[in-house]
PDB file of C-alpha atoms in Angstrom:
ATOM      1  CA  UNK A  86       0.042  -0.023  -0.051  1.00 89.00           C
ATOM      2  CA  UNK A  87       1.032   3.524  -0.735  1.00 92.00           C
ATOM      3  CA  UNK A  88      -0.035   6.573   1.358  1.00 94.00           C
ATOM      4  CA  UNK A  89       0.612  10.226   0.762  1.00 93.00           C
ATOM      5  CA  UNK A  90       0.499  12.871   3.696  1.00 93.00           C
ATOM      6  CA  UNK A  91       1.201  16.558   3.733  1.00 91.00           C
ATOM      7  CA  UNK A  92       2.656  18.357   6.535  1.00 91.00           C
ATOM      8  CA  UNK A  93       2.780  22.156   6.766  1.00 88.00           C
ATOM      9  CA  UNK A  94       4.935  22.207  10.010  1.00 90.00           C
ATOM     10  CA  UNK A  95       7.452  20.323  12.184  1.00 92.00           C
ATOM     11  CA  UNK A  96       4.690  19.947  14.854  1.00 93.00           C
ATOM     12  CA  UNK A  97       2.570  18.271  12.052  1.00 93.00           C
ATOM     13  CA  UNK A  98       5.474  15.992  10.933  1.00 94.00           C
ATOM     14  CA  UNK A  99       5.966  14.981  14.680  1.00 96.00           C
ATOM     15  CA  UNK A 100       2.414  14.292  14.857  1.00 95.00           C
ATOM     16  CA  UNK A 101       2.572  11.842  11.775  1.00 96.00           C
ATOM     17  CA  UNK A 102       5.783  10.262  13.297  1.00 97.00           C
ATOM     18  CA  UNK A 103       3.820   9.686  16.702  1.00 97.00           C
ATOM     19  CA  UNK A 104       0.888   7.925  14.842  1.00 96.00           C
ATOM     20  CA  UNK A 105       3.488   5.590  13.080  1.00 97.00           C
ATOM     21  CA  UNK A 106       5.233   5.033  16.396  1.00 97.00           C
ATOM     22  CA  UNK A 107       1.893   3.962  17.926  1.00 95.00           C
ATOM     23  CA  UNK A 108       1.599   1.293  15.135  1.00 95.00           C
ATOM     24  CA  UNK A 109       5.138  -0.189  15.071  1.00 95.00           C
ATOM     25  CA  UNK A 110       5.821  -3.676  16.259  1.00 93.00           C
ATOM     26  CA  UNK A 111       8.984  -5.370  17.540  1.00 90.00           C
ATOM     27  CA  UNK A 112      11.000  -6.362  14.522  1.00 88.00           C
ATOM     28  CA  UNK A 113       9.767  -3.554  12.354  1.00 91.00           C
ATOM     29  CA  UNK A 114      12.113  -1.636  10.038  1.00 90.00           C
ATOM     30  CA  UNK A 115      11.528   1.785   8.634  1.00 93.00           C
ATOM     31  CA  UNK A 116      13.486   3.232   5.745  1.00 92.00           C
ATOM     32  CA  UNK A 117      13.454   7.100   5.681  1.00 94.00           C
ATOM     33  CA  UNK A 118      14.636   8.712   2.430  1.00 92.00           C
ATOM     34  CA  UNK A 119      14.666  12.466   1.060  1.00 91.00           C
ATOM     35  CA  UNK A 120      16.948  15.197   0.646  1.00 87.00           C
ATOM     36  CA  UNK A 121      19.002  16.890   3.315  1.00 86.00           C
ATOM     37  CA  UNK A 122      16.636  18.901   5.552  1.00 85.00           C
ATOM     38  CA  UNK A 123      13.347  17.211   4.475  1.00 90.00           C
ATOM     39  CA  UNK A 124      12.621  16.237   8.096  1.00 92.00           C
ATOM     40  CA  UNK A 125      13.588  12.765   8.590  1.00 94.00           C
ATOM     41  CA  UNK A 126      14.798  13.297  12.312  1.00 94.00           C
ATOM     42  CA  UNK A 127      11.829  15.465  12.938  1.00 95.00           C
ATOM     43  CA  UNK A 128       9.660  12.522  11.814  1.00 97.00           C
ATOM     44  CA  UNK A 129      11.730  10.162  14.274  1.00 97.00           C
ATOM     45  CA  UNK A 130      11.085  12.667  17.000  1.00 98.00           C
ATOM     46  CA  UNK A 131       7.502  11.872  16.682  1.00 98.00           C
ATOM     47  CA  UNK A 132       7.711   8.255  16.106  1.00 98.00           C
ATOM     48  CA  UNK A 133       9.865   8.126  19.419  1.00 98.00           C
ATOM     49  CA  UNK A 134       6.987   9.985  21.197  1.00 98.00           C
ATOM     50  CA  UNK A 135       4.560   7.293  19.931  1.00 97.00           C
ATOM     51  CA  UNK A 136       6.783   4.545  21.660  1.00 97.00           C
ATOM     52  CA  UNK A 137       6.682   6.517  24.762  1.00 97.00           C
ATOM     53  CA  UNK A 138      10.132   7.763  24.671  1.00 97.00           C
ATOM     54  CA  UNK A 139      10.793  11.083  26.407  1.00 94.00           C
ATOM     55  CA  UNK A 140      14.658  11.420  25.602  1.00 94.00           C
ATOM     56  CA  UNK A 141      15.661  14.079  23.197  1.00 95.00           C
ATOM     57  CA  UNK A 142      15.938  12.774  19.804  1.00 95.00           C
ATOM     58  CA  UNK A 143      18.818  14.060  17.665  1.00 91.00           C
ATOM     59  CA  UNK A 144      20.205  12.893  14.469  1.00 83.00           C
ATOM     60  CA  UNK A 145      22.727  10.071  14.544  1.00 73.00           C
ATOM     61  CA  UNK A 146      24.884  11.229  11.657  1.00 69.00           C
ATOM     62  CA  UNK A 147      28.069  11.252  13.289  1.00 63.00           C
ATOM     63  CA  UNK A 148      27.388   8.413  15.847  1.00 66.00           C
ATOM     64  CA  UNK A 149      25.897   6.262  13.310  1.00 75.00           C
ATOM     65  CA  UNK A 150      23.375   4.638  15.769  1.00 83.00           C
ATOM     66  CA  UNK A 151      21.566   6.112  18.583  1.00 87.00           C
ATOM     67  CA  UNK A 152      19.437   3.745  20.974  1.00 89.00           C
ATOM     68  CA  UNK A 153      16.388   4.627  22.955  1.00 94.00           C
ATOM     69  CA  UNK A 154      14.130   2.618  25.289  1.00 93.00           C
ATOM     70  CA  UNK A 155      10.349   2.945  25.269  1.00 94.00           C
ATOM     71  CA  UNK A 156       7.497   0.483  24.647  1.00 94.00           C
ATOM     72  CA  UNK A 157      10.057  -1.094  22.279  1.00 94.00           C
ATOM     73  CA  UNK A 158      13.778  -0.444  21.827  1.00 90.00           C
ATOM     74  CA  UNK A 159      14.263   2.162  19.171  1.00 94.00           C
ATOM     75  CA  UNK A 160      17.403   2.084  16.988  1.00 90.00           C
ATOM     76  CA  UNK A 161      17.795   5.342  15.147  1.00 90.00           C
ATOM     77  CA  UNK A 162      20.608   4.742  12.395  1.00 86.00           C
ATOM     78  CA  UNK A 163      21.877   7.072   9.692  1.00 82.00           C
ATOM     79  CA  UNK A 164      24.003   5.426   6.989  1.00 72.00           C
ATOM     80  CA  UNK A 165      24.602   8.479   4.935  1.00 65.00           C
ATOM     81  CA  UNK A 166      28.365   8.453   5.846  1.00 56.00           C
ATOM     82  CA  UNK A 167      28.949   4.830   5.453  1.00 52.00           C
ATOM     83  CA  UNK A 168      30.777   3.776   2.297  1.00 54.00           C
ATOM     84  CA  UNK A 169      30.166   0.145   2.069  1.00 48.00           C
ATOM     85  CA  UNK A 170      27.288  -2.244   2.806  1.00 49.00           C
ATOM     86  CA  UNK A 171      29.648  -4.444   4.967  1.00 50.00           C
ATOM     87  CA  UNK A 172      30.086  -1.076   7.259  1.00 54.00           C
ATOM     88  CA  UNK A 173      26.206  -1.491   7.898  1.00 50.00           C
ATOM     89  CA  UNK A 174      26.243  -5.263   8.437  1.00 52.00           C
ATOM     90  CA  UNK A 175      29.250  -4.685  11.030  1.00 58.00           C
ATOM     91  CA  UNK A 176      26.913  -2.515  13.214  1.00 59.00           C
ATOM     92  CA  UNK A 177      24.769  -5.662  14.024  1.00 57.00           C
ATOM     93  CA  UNK A 178      21.476  -4.033  14.018  1.00 58.00           C
ATOM     94  CA  UNK A 179      19.787  -7.081  12.992  1.00 59.00           C
ATOM     95  CA  UNK A 180      20.486  -8.579  16.370  1.00 59.00           C
ATOM     96  CA  UNK A 181      18.861  -5.980  18.381  1.00 53.00           C
ATOM     97  CA  UNK A 182      16.006  -5.856  16.018  1.00 56.00           C
ATOM     98  CA  UNK A 183      15.299  -9.498  16.460  1.00 54.00           C
ATOM     99  CA  UNK A 184      14.525  -9.068  20.044  1.00 66.00           C
ATOM    100  CA  UNK A 185      12.352  -6.248  20.871  1.00 79.00           C
ATOM    101  CA  UNK A 186      13.521  -3.567  18.520  1.00 85.00           C
ATOM    102  CA  UNK A 187      12.417  -1.113  15.942  1.00 91.00           C
ATOM    103  CA  UNK A 188      14.845   0.010  13.452  1.00 90.00           C
ATOM    104  CA  UNK A 189      14.658   3.379  11.648  1.00 92.00           C
ATOM    105  CA  UNK A 190      17.303   4.229   8.895  1.00 88.00           C
ATOM    106  CA  UNK A 191      17.783   7.577   7.864  1.00 88.00           C
ATOM    107  CA  UNK A 192      19.028   7.320   3.976  1.00 80.00           C
ATOM    108  CA  UNK A 193      17.547   3.705   4.328  1.00 73.00           C
ATOM    109  CA  UNK A 194      17.154   3.506   0.554  1.00 73.00           C
ATOM    110  CA  UNK A 195      21.085   2.945   0.483  1.00 69.00           C
ATOM    111  CA  UNK A 196      20.509  -0.417   2.392  1.00 70.00           C
ATOM    112  CA  UNK A 197      17.307  -1.544   1.091  1.00 73.00           C
ATOM    113  CA  UNK A 198      18.451  -4.960   0.224  1.00 70.00           C
ATOM    114  CA  UNK A 199      19.524  -5.565   3.871  1.00 74.00           C
ATOM    115  CA  UNK A 200      16.130  -4.505   5.387  1.00 79.00           C
ATOM    116  CA  UNK A 201      13.386  -7.196   6.271  1.00 78.00           C
ATOM    117  CA  UNK A 202      11.190  -7.918   3.268  1.00 77.00           C
ATOM    118  CA  UNK A 203       8.162  -6.250   4.895  1.00 78.00           C
ATOM    119  CA  UNK A 204       9.515  -2.894   5.866  1.00 90.00           C
ATOM    120  CA  UNK A 205       7.961   0.600   5.713  1.00 95.00           C
ATOM    121  CA  UNK A 206       9.786   3.120   3.511  1.00 95.00           C
ATOM    122  CA  UNK A 207       8.893   6.812   4.058  1.00 96.00           C
ATOM    123  CA  UNK A 208       9.945   9.371   1.479  1.00 96.00           C
ATOM    124  CA  UNK A 209      10.070  12.973   2.676  1.00 95.00           C
ATOM    125  CA  UNK A 210      10.351  15.916   0.172  1.00 93.00           C
ATOM    126  CA  UNK A 211       9.996  19.680   0.549  1.00 88.00           C
ATOM    127  CA  UNK A 212       7.355  21.539  -1.298  1.00 67.00           C
ATOM    128  CA  UNK A 213      10.122  23.145  -3.365  1.00 61.00           C
ATOM    129  CA  UNK A 214      11.354  19.643  -4.475  1.00 51.00           C
ATOM    130  CA  UNK A 215       8.100  18.660  -5.694  1.00 47.00           C
ATOM    131  CA  UNK A 216       6.814  21.770  -7.101  1.00 50.00           C
ATOM    132  CA  UNK A 217       4.045  22.455  -4.822  1.00 48.00           C
ATOM    133  CA  UNK A 218       3.230  25.989  -3.748  1.00 47.00           C
ATOM    134  CA  UNK A 219       1.089  27.872  -1.159  1.00 41.00           C
ATOM    135  CA  UNK A 220       2.022  25.675   1.901  1.00 38.00           C
ATOM    136  CA  UNK A 221       3.143  27.491   5.143  1.00 45.00           C
ATOM    137  CA  UNK A 222       5.994  26.919   7.325  1.00 58.00           C
ATOM    138  CA  UNK A 223       8.363  24.475   5.445  1.00 71.00           C
ATOM    139  CA  UNK A 224       5.586  22.176   3.811  1.00 87.00           C
ATOM    140  CA  UNK A 225       6.452  18.398   3.305  1.00 91.00           C
ATOM    141  CA  UNK A 226       5.116  15.652   1.374  1.00 93.00           C
ATOM    142  CA  UNK A 227       5.484  12.165   2.987  1.00 95.00           C
ATOM    143  CA  UNK A 228       5.024   9.089   0.885  1.00 96.00           C
ATOM    144  CA  UNK A 229       4.672   5.912   2.846  1.00 96.00           C
ATOM    145  CA  UNK A 230       5.011   2.602   1.267  1.00 95.00           C
ATOM    146  CA  UNK A 231       4.706  -0.807   2.883  1.00 92.00           C
ATOM    147  CA  UNK A 232       3.749  -4.231   2.227  1.00 79.00           C
ATOM    148  CA  UNK A 233       2.303  -7.490   4.260  1.00 80.00           C
ATOM    149  CA  UNK A 234       1.257  -6.183   7.756  1.00 87.00           C
ATOM    150  CA  UNK A 235       2.019  -2.569   6.658  1.00 91.00           C
ATOM    151  CA  UNK A 236      -1.111  -2.673   4.431  1.00 85.00           C
ATOM    152  CA  UNK A 237      -3.598  -2.896   7.261  1.00 86.00           C
ATOM    153  CA  UNK A 238      -1.677  -0.476   9.434  1.00 91.00           C
ATOM    154  CA  UNK A 239      -1.248   2.231   6.736  1.00 92.00           C
ATOM    155  CA  UNK A 240      -5.017   1.840   6.071  1.00 88.00           C
ATOM    156  CA  UNK A 241      -5.673   2.950   9.653  1.00 84.00           C
ATOM    157  CA  UNK A 242      -3.146   5.719   9.469  1.00 89.00           C
ATOM    158  CA  UNK A 243      -5.010   7.075   6.431  1.00 87.00           C
ATOM    159  CA  UNK A 244      -8.072   7.312   8.274  1.00 83.00           C
ATOM    160  CA  UNK A 245      -6.461   9.162  11.064  1.00 82.00           C
ATOM    161  CA  UNK A 246      -5.212  11.829   8.676  1.00 79.00           C
ATOM    162  CA  UNK A 247      -7.809  12.145   6.286  1.00 64.00           C
ATOM    163  CA  UNK A 248      -9.281  15.715   5.992  1.00 55.00           C
ATOM    164  CA  UNK A 249      -6.397  17.145   7.805  1.00 52.00           C
ATOM    165  CA  UNK A 250      -7.412  15.148  11.158  1.00 53.00           C
ATOM    166  CA  UNK A 251      -5.155  14.494  14.066  1.00 54.00           C
ATOM    167  CA  UNK A 252      -3.681  17.962  14.457  1.00 50.00           C
ATOM    168  CA  UNK A 253      -1.117  18.556  17.003  1.00 51.00           C
TER     169      UNK A 253
END
């Protein structure tokens, strides 16, 4: 299933992330894609809130992986600076994921082949990038694509946000 959502603010992007965080299950993997500054870390901040995590969520760009504890163990990775697939394998993320983890990978399209078959991909773009006009406060377009168990979950998410519902 494919779902397109729009955000006109960082708070709205966090609200979308929070709703996704409420839907994730142990063993889930989410690949985030999009240009620099599109809101990937902002989305993860909301996702963490949906997992009951109160910690400050910051980009793992220079540390590669940040871990947080909530309802599930959140592994927030950024593979932008990694040059080889083996570097990602060496991080051992699959071991934590197998237990009670949820993996969120910024620049996840770079390692798509390493993610579980039924993962969620979220592409974030700015209005300027997709040619839209008239949105306020750094508008974003989020395209969510998932298969398997994500079909049902995305259908529920679509209902939550139809007509601009679930506002922060």
